[in-house]
PDB file of C-alpha atoms in Angstrom:
ATOM      1  CA  UNK A  15       0.003  -0.006  -0.004  1.00  0.00           C
ATOM      2  CA  UNK A  16       1.331   3.408  -1.023  1.00  0.00           C
ATOM      3  CA  UNK A  17       0.307   6.650   0.699  1.00  0.00           C
ATOM      4  CA  UNK A  18       2.337   9.430  -0.914  1.00  0.00           C
ATOM      5  CA  UNK A  19      -0.650  11.807  -0.630  1.00  0.00           C
ATOM      6  CA  UNK A  20      -0.430  11.572   3.166  1.00  0.00           C
ATOM      7  CA  UNK A  21       3.341  11.898   3.367  1.00  0.00           C
ATOM      8  CA  UNK A  22       4.809  15.042   4.990  1.00  0.00           C
ATOM      9  CA  UNK A  23       8.547  14.612   4.403  1.00  0.00           C
ATOM     10  CA  UNK A  24       8.765  13.934   0.634  1.00  0.00           C
ATOM     11  CA  UNK A  25      12.237  12.556   0.552  1.00  0.00           C
ATOM     12  CA  UNK A  26      11.637  11.840  -3.159  1.00  0.00           C
ATOM     13  CA  UNK A  27      12.057  15.565  -3.727  1.00  0.00           C
ATOM     14  CA  UNK A  28      14.721  16.367  -1.129  1.00  0.00           C
ATOM     15  CA  UNK A  29      16.910  13.336  -1.853  1.00  0.00           C
ATOM     16  CA  UNK A  30      17.242  12.428   1.819  1.00  0.00           C
ATOM     17  CA  UNK A  31      16.082   8.849   1.095  1.00  0.00           C
ATOM     18  CA  UNK A  32      17.553   7.487   4.332  1.00  0.00           C
ATOM     19  CA  UNK A  33      14.516   8.977   6.066  1.00  0.00           C
ATOM     20  CA  UNK A  34      12.031   7.417   3.661  1.00  0.00           C
ATOM     21  CA  UNK A  35       9.008   5.583   5.177  1.00  0.00           C
ATOM     22  CA  UNK A  36       8.948   1.822   4.687  1.00  0.00           C
ATOM     23  CA  UNK A  37       6.301   2.004   2.023  1.00  0.00           C
ATOM     24  CA  UNK A  38       8.028   4.811   0.084  1.00  0.00           C
ATOM     25  CA  UNK A  39       8.510   4.051  -3.626  1.00  0.00           C
ATOM     26  CA  UNK A  40      12.086   5.306  -3.193  1.00  0.00           C
ATOM     27  CA  UNK A  41      12.783   2.021  -1.346  1.00  0.00           C
ATOM     28  CA  UNK A  42      11.213  -0.183  -4.044  1.00  0.00           C
ATOM     29  CA  UNK A  43      13.516  -2.343  -6.107  1.00  0.00           C
ATOM     30  CA  UNK A  44      11.324  -1.672  -9.160  1.00  0.00           C
ATOM     31  CA  UNK A  45      12.813   1.826  -9.432  1.00  0.00           C
ATOM     32  CA  UNK A  46      15.843   0.431 -11.280  1.00  0.00           C
ATOM     33  CA  UNK A  47      13.602  -1.254 -13.829  1.00  0.00           C
ATOM     34  CA  UNK A  48      11.563   1.937 -14.177  1.00  0.00           C
ATOM     35  CA  UNK A  49      14.732   3.908 -14.921  1.00  0.00           C
ATOM     36  CA  UNK A  50      15.397   1.610 -17.898  1.00  0.00           C
ATOM     37  CA  UNK A  51      12.004   2.436 -19.387  1.00  0.00           C
ATOM     38  CA  UNK A  52      12.993   6.084 -19.656  1.00  0.00           C
ATOM     39  CA  UNK A  53      15.765   5.008 -22.047  1.00  0.00           C
ATOM     40  CA  UNK A  54      13.255   3.753 -24.562  1.00  0.00           C
ATOM     41  CA  UNK A  55      13.082   6.228 -27.464  1.00  0.00           C
ATOM     42  CA  UNK A  56       9.406   7.245 -27.234  1.00  0.00           C
ATOM     43  CA  UNK A  57       9.496   7.541 -23.451  1.00  0.00           C
ATOM     44  CA  UNK A  58      12.749   9.486 -23.499  1.00  0.00           C
ATOM     45  CA  UNK A  59      11.373  11.927 -26.057  1.00  0.00           C
ATOM     46  CA  UNK A  60       8.235  12.640 -24.012  1.00  0.00           C
ATOM     47  CA  UNK A  61      10.068  12.859 -20.678  1.00  0.00           C
ATOM     48  CA  UNK A  62      12.746  15.142 -22.005  1.00  0.00           C
ATOM     49  CA  UNK A  63      10.270  17.437 -23.791  1.00  0.00           C
ATOM     50  CA  UNK A  64       8.127  17.638 -20.653  1.00  0.00           C
ATOM     51  CA  UNK A  65      11.083  18.575 -18.481  1.00  0.00           C
ATOM     52  CA  UNK A  66      12.164  21.279 -20.947  1.00  0.00           C
ATOM     53  CA  UNK A  67       8.637  22.724 -21.170  1.00  0.00           C
ATOM     54  CA  UNK A  68       8.435  23.008 -17.377  1.00  0.00           C
ATOM     55  CA  UNK A  69      11.866  24.572 -16.986  1.00  0.00           C
ATOM     56  CA  UNK A  70      11.473  27.029 -19.848  1.00  0.00           C
ATOM     57  CA  UNK A  71       7.970  28.299 -19.127  1.00  0.00           C
ATOM     58  CA  UNK A  72       7.505  27.705 -15.408  1.00  0.00           C
ATOM     59  CA  UNK A  73       4.733  29.993 -14.084  1.00  0.00           C
ATOM     60  CA  UNK A  74       4.983  32.071 -17.286  1.00  0.00           C
ATOM     61  CA  UNK A  75       3.189  30.034 -19.934  1.00  0.00           C
ATOM     62  CA  UNK A  76      -0.411  28.792 -19.955  1.00  0.00           C
ATOM     63  CA  UNK A  77      -1.372  25.148 -20.362  1.00  0.00           C
ATOM     64  CA  UNK A  78      -2.209  25.840 -24.001  1.00  0.00           C
ATOM     65  CA  UNK A  79       1.209  27.363 -24.687  1.00  0.00           C
ATOM     66  CA  UNK A  80       2.883  24.485 -22.903  1.00  0.00           C
ATOM     67  CA  UNK A  81       0.930  21.987 -24.990  1.00  0.00           C
ATOM     68  CA  UNK A  82       2.085  23.712 -28.178  1.00  0.00           C
ATOM     69  CA  UNK A  83       5.708  23.761 -26.969  1.00  0.00           C
ATOM     70  CA  UNK A  84       5.534  20.110 -25.889  1.00  0.00           C
ATOM     71  CA  UNK A  85       4.159  19.038 -29.247  1.00  0.00           C
ATOM     72  CA  UNK A  86       6.860  20.914 -31.128  1.00  0.00           C
ATOM     73  CA  UNK A  87       9.648  19.490 -28.992  1.00  0.00           C
ATOM     74  CA  UNK A  88       8.329  15.974 -29.560  1.00  0.00           C
ATOM     75  CA  UNK A  89       7.963  16.554 -33.289  1.00  0.00           C
ATOM     76  CA  UNK A  90       4.195  15.959 -33.208  1.00  0.00           C
ATOM     77  CA  UNK A  91       2.399  17.447 -36.189  1.00  0.00           C
ATOM     78  CA  UNK A  92      -0.930  15.562 -36.347  1.00  0.00           C
ATOM     79  CA  UNK A  93      -2.990  16.416 -33.269  1.00  0.00           C
ATOM     80  CA  UNK A  94      -6.178  14.701 -32.223  1.00  0.00           C
ATOM     81  CA  UNK A  95      -8.812  16.537 -30.227  1.00  0.00           C
ATOM     82  CA  UNK A  96     -11.439  14.500 -28.356  1.00  0.00           C
ATOM     83  CA  UNK A  97     -14.010  16.887 -26.968  1.00  0.00           C
ATOM     84  CA  UNK A  98     -17.438  17.055 -25.314  1.00  0.00           C
ATOM     85  CA  UNK A  99     -20.366  18.550 -27.216  1.00  0.00           C
ATOM     86  CA  UNK A 100     -20.892  20.828 -24.207  1.00  0.00           C
ATOM     87  CA  UNK A 101     -17.561  22.495 -24.972  1.00  0.00           C
ATOM     88  CA  UNK A 102     -17.931  22.790 -28.715  1.00  0.00           C
ATOM     89  CA  UNK A 103     -17.155  26.517 -28.645  1.00  0.00           C
ATOM     90  CA  UNK A 104     -13.950  25.914 -26.670  1.00  0.00           C
ATOM     91  CA  UNK A 105     -13.026  23.068 -29.026  1.00  0.00           C
ATOM     92  CA  UNK A 106     -13.538  25.364 -32.035  1.00  0.00           C
ATOM     93  CA  UNK A 107     -11.159  28.000 -30.622  1.00  0.00           C
ATOM     94  CA  UNK A 108      -8.567  25.377 -29.508  1.00  0.00           C
ATOM     95  CA  UNK A 109      -8.642  23.793 -32.984  1.00  0.00           C
ATOM     96  CA  UNK A 110      -8.078  27.203 -34.621  1.00  0.00           C
ATOM     97  CA  UNK A 111      -5.209  28.028 -32.298  1.00  0.00           C
ATOM     98  CA  UNK A 112      -3.489  24.695 -32.961  1.00  0.00           C
ATOM     99  CA  UNK A 113      -4.003  25.008 -36.770  1.00  0.00           C
ATOM    100  CA  UNK A 114      -2.634  28.540 -36.729  1.00  0.00           C
ATOM    101  CA  UNK A 115       0.492  27.239 -35.013  1.00  0.00           C
ATOM    102  CA  UNK A 116       1.173  24.759 -37.751  1.00  0.00           C
ATOM    103  CA  UNK A 117      -0.524  21.590 -36.581  1.00  0.00           C
ATOM    104  CA  UNK A 118      -2.921  19.353 -38.467  1.00  0.00           C
ATOM    105  CA  UNK A 119      -5.971  18.932 -36.194  1.00  0.00           C
ATOM    106  CA  UNK A 120      -8.359  15.944 -36.295  1.00  0.00           C
ATOM    107  CA  UNK A 121     -11.258  16.606 -33.938  1.00  0.00           C
ATOM    108  CA  UNK A 122     -13.910  14.109 -32.907  1.00  0.00           C
ATOM    109  CA  UNK A 123     -17.021  15.023 -30.889  1.00  0.00           C
ATOM    110  CA  UNK A 124     -18.284  12.841 -28.052  1.00  0.00           C
ATOM    111  CA  UNK A 125     -21.657  12.059 -29.731  1.00  0.00           C
ATOM    112  CA  UNK A 126     -20.005  10.654 -32.865  1.00  0.00           C
ATOM    113  CA  UNK A 127     -21.901   7.820 -34.531  1.00  0.00           C
ATOM    114  CA  UNK A 128     -25.230   8.708 -32.876  1.00  0.00           C
ATOM    115  CA  UNK A 129     -25.227   5.612 -30.704  1.00  0.00           C
ATOM    116  CA  UNK A 130     -28.416   5.068 -28.692  1.00  0.00           C
ATOM    117  CA  UNK A 131     -28.207   4.684 -24.920  1.00  0.00           C
ATOM    118  CA  UNK A 132     -30.104   1.432 -25.429  1.00  0.00           C
ATOM    119  CA  UNK A 133     -26.701  -0.004 -26.316  1.00  0.00           C
ATOM    120  CA  UNK A 134     -25.572   0.172 -22.690  1.00  0.00           C
ATOM    121  CA  UNK A 135     -28.862   0.316 -20.825  1.00  0.00           C
ATOM    122  CA  UNK A 136     -31.810  -1.601 -22.311  1.00  0.00           C
ATOM    123  CA  UNK A 137     -34.110  -0.302 -19.528  1.00  0.00           C
ATOM    124  CA  UNK A 138     -33.513   3.310 -20.472  1.00  0.00           C
ATOM    125  CA  UNK A 139     -36.527   4.607 -22.409  1.00  0.00           C
ATOM    126  CA  UNK A 140     -34.637   7.758 -23.238  1.00  0.00           C
ATOM    127  CA  UNK A 141     -33.198   6.974 -26.666  1.00  0.00           C
ATOM    128  CA  UNK A 142     -30.981  10.059 -26.947  1.00  0.00           C
ATOM    129  CA  UNK A 143     -27.482   9.676 -28.368  1.00  0.00           C
ATOM    130  CA  UNK A 144     -24.879   8.507 -25.838  1.00  0.00           C
ATOM    131  CA  UNK A 145     -21.259   9.577 -25.647  1.00  0.00           C
ATOM    132  CA  UNK A 146     -18.897   7.380 -27.680  1.00  0.00           C
ATOM    133  CA  UNK A 147     -15.345   7.782 -26.305  1.00  0.00           C
ATOM    134  CA  UNK A 148     -14.239   4.467 -27.815  1.00  0.00           C
ATOM    135  CA  UNK A 149     -15.304   5.804 -31.160  1.00  0.00           C
ATOM    136  CA  UNK A 150     -13.370   8.998 -30.568  1.00  0.00           C
ATOM    137  CA  UNK A 151     -10.245   6.989 -29.935  1.00  0.00           C
ATOM    138  CA  UNK A 152     -10.799   4.657 -32.885  1.00  0.00           C
ATOM    139  CA  UNK A 153     -11.380   7.511 -35.372  1.00  0.00           C
ATOM    140  CA  UNK A 154      -8.259   9.313 -34.120  1.00  0.00           C
ATOM    141  CA  UNK A 155      -6.268   6.106 -34.342  1.00  0.00           C
ATOM    142  CA  UNK A 156      -7.439   5.833 -37.958  1.00  0.00           C
ATOM    143  CA  UNK A 157      -6.208   9.380 -38.527  1.00  0.00           C
ATOM    144  CA  UNK A 158      -2.735   8.341 -37.257  1.00  0.00           C
ATOM    145  CA  UNK A 159      -2.530  11.226 -34.777  1.00  0.00           C
ATOM    146  CA  UNK A 160       0.776  11.810 -32.975  1.00  0.00           C
ATOM    147  CA  UNK A 161      -0.814  13.214 -29.825  1.00  0.00           C
ATOM    148  CA  UNK A 162      -4.407  13.222 -28.587  1.00  0.00           C
ATOM    149  CA  UNK A 163      -5.830  16.049 -26.457  1.00  0.00           C
ATOM    150  CA  UNK A 164      -8.802  15.466 -24.163  1.00  0.00           C
ATOM    151  CA  UNK A 165     -11.137  18.428 -23.738  1.00  0.00           C
ATOM    152  CA  UNK A 166     -13.970  18.063 -21.224  1.00  0.00           C
ATOM    153  CA  UNK A 167     -14.856  14.391 -21.495  1.00  0.00           C
ATOM    154  CA  UNK A 168     -17.001  13.048 -18.682  1.00  0.00           C
ATOM    155  CA  UNK A 169     -15.595  10.991 -15.834  1.00  0.00           C
ATOM    156  CA  UNK A 170     -15.233   7.428 -17.122  1.00  0.00           C
ATOM    157  CA  UNK A 171     -15.575   8.444 -20.743  1.00  0.00           C
ATOM    158  CA  UNK A 172     -12.079   9.861 -20.491  1.00  0.00           C
ATOM    159  CA  UNK A 173     -10.970   6.506 -19.092  1.00  0.00           C
ATOM    160  CA  UNK A 174     -12.336   4.638 -22.084  1.00  0.00           C
ATOM    161  CA  UNK A 175     -10.801   7.126 -24.495  1.00  0.00           C
ATOM    162  CA  UNK A 176      -7.368   6.789 -22.917  1.00  0.00           C
ATOM    163  CA  UNK A 177      -7.696   2.998 -22.864  1.00  0.00           C
ATOM    164  CA  UNK A 178      -8.263   2.795 -26.594  1.00  0.00           C
ATOM    165  CA  UNK A 179      -6.066   5.663 -27.784  1.00  0.00           C
ATOM    166  CA  UNK A 180      -2.949   4.493 -29.654  1.00  0.00           C
ATOM    167  CA  UNK A 181      -1.288   7.887 -29.479  1.00  0.00           C
ATOM    168  CA  UNK A 182      -0.062   9.496 -26.217  1.00  0.00           C
ATOM    169  CA  UNK A 183      -2.796  11.450 -24.457  1.00  0.00           C
ATOM    170  CA  UNK A 184      -2.689  14.782 -22.646  1.00  0.00           C
ATOM    171  CA  UNK A 185      -5.555  16.494 -20.858  1.00  0.00           C
ATOM    172  CA  UNK A 186      -6.320  20.141 -21.625  1.00  0.00           C
ATOM    173  CA  UNK A 187      -9.447  20.435 -19.491  1.00  0.00           C
ATOM    174  CA  UNK A 188     -11.742  18.109 -17.553  1.00  0.00           C
ATOM    175  CA  UNK A 189     -15.477  18.090 -17.044  1.00  0.00           C
ATOM    176  CA  UNK A 190     -17.048  19.706 -13.961  1.00  0.00           C
ATOM    177  CA  UNK A 191     -20.380  21.260 -14.844  1.00  0.00           C
ATOM    178  CA  UNK A 192     -20.943  22.636 -11.305  1.00  0.00           C
ATOM    179  CA  UNK A 193     -17.550  24.333 -10.935  1.00  0.00           C
ATOM    180  CA  UNK A 194     -17.088  25.698 -14.469  1.00  0.00           C
ATOM    181  CA  UNK A 195     -14.695  22.835 -15.287  1.00  0.00           C
ATOM    182  CA  UNK A 196     -12.414  23.671 -12.354  1.00  0.00           C
ATOM    183  CA  UNK A 197     -12.587  20.531 -10.184  1.00  0.00           C
ATOM    184  CA  UNK A 198      -9.840  21.725  -7.838  1.00  0.00           C
ATOM    185  CA  UNK A 199     -12.243  24.337  -6.480  1.00  0.00           C
ATOM    186  CA  UNK A 200     -13.931  21.628  -4.382  1.00  0.00           C
ATOM    187  CA  UNK A 201     -10.574  20.583  -2.971  1.00  0.00           C
ATOM    188  CA  UNK A 202      -9.854  24.162  -1.781  1.00  0.00           C
ATOM    189  CA  UNK A 203     -13.271  24.191  -0.081  1.00  0.00           C
ATOM    190  CA  UNK A 204     -13.120  20.601   1.211  1.00  0.00           C
ATOM    191  CA  UNK A 205     -12.691  21.624   4.856  1.00  0.00           C
ATOM    192  CA  UNK A 206     -15.299  24.384   4.715  1.00  0.00           C
ATOM    193  CA  UNK A 207     -18.115  24.842   2.235  1.00  0.00           C
ATOM    194  CA  UNK A 208     -18.143  21.289   0.901  1.00  0.00           C
ATOM    195  CA  UNK A 209     -17.156  19.621   4.168  1.00  0.00           C
ATOM    196  CA  UNK A 210     -20.560  17.975   4.868  1.00  0.00           C
ATOM    197  CA  UNK A 211     -20.825  16.664   1.309  1.00  0.00           C
ATOM    198  CA  UNK A 212     -17.316  15.268   1.127  1.00  0.00           C
ATOM    199  CA  UNK A 213     -17.027  13.950   4.698  1.00  0.00           C
ATOM    200  CA  UNK A 214     -20.592  12.858   5.550  1.00  0.00           C
ATOM    201  CA  UNK A 215     -21.046  11.834   9.155  1.00  0.00           C
ATOM    202  CA  UNK A 216     -17.596  13.016  10.175  1.00  0.00           C
ATOM    203  CA  UNK A 217     -17.436  14.357  13.739  1.00  0.00           C
ATOM    204  CA  UNK A 218     -15.335  17.493  13.919  1.00  0.00           C
ATOM    205  CA  UNK A 219     -12.820  17.537  16.714  1.00  0.00           C
ATOM    206  CA  UNK A 220     -12.458  20.825  18.521  1.00  0.00           C
TER     207      UNK A 220
END
């Protein structure tokens, strides 16, 4: 069992691994095998480009600018965009920005194929079109994209898209209809406004 989210010393960052907890990944023998994976060409390209993007634009460039820089450093030219119909305006602008910066953009909407919800729930009398993230991935695979960008796919739909995507995937934005697609807002309010919702039945110690 790993519990990095509850750790308070973070020797992985400081380098003082002698103080690492017993269940710290720094103590795991798999680390040596993991190091070898970074020597593989595709992994090395992505890891190196990511590190350079962070160091060159830290706290200066937006996520969109970083995505453009990352794609250029990796030599990606054919970009896939898997987006939600609820963010079609945002997808339109993002596609135009990427195209203007020299990329070929293949974009696939979530409702592609007009699949009925009967396909996954035969008891559902509502026959509206369901989201088709597997289709999004398959169509982008067919387009031979170098990198796929996720824009606002629902929880779980993004999981299926990533599962079936042949190209590397990066997330530009995630779906949160309540918080204007900013899911971290609930984390910042977890001990106050959203406390009763997130920790139901918890007795507060004074």
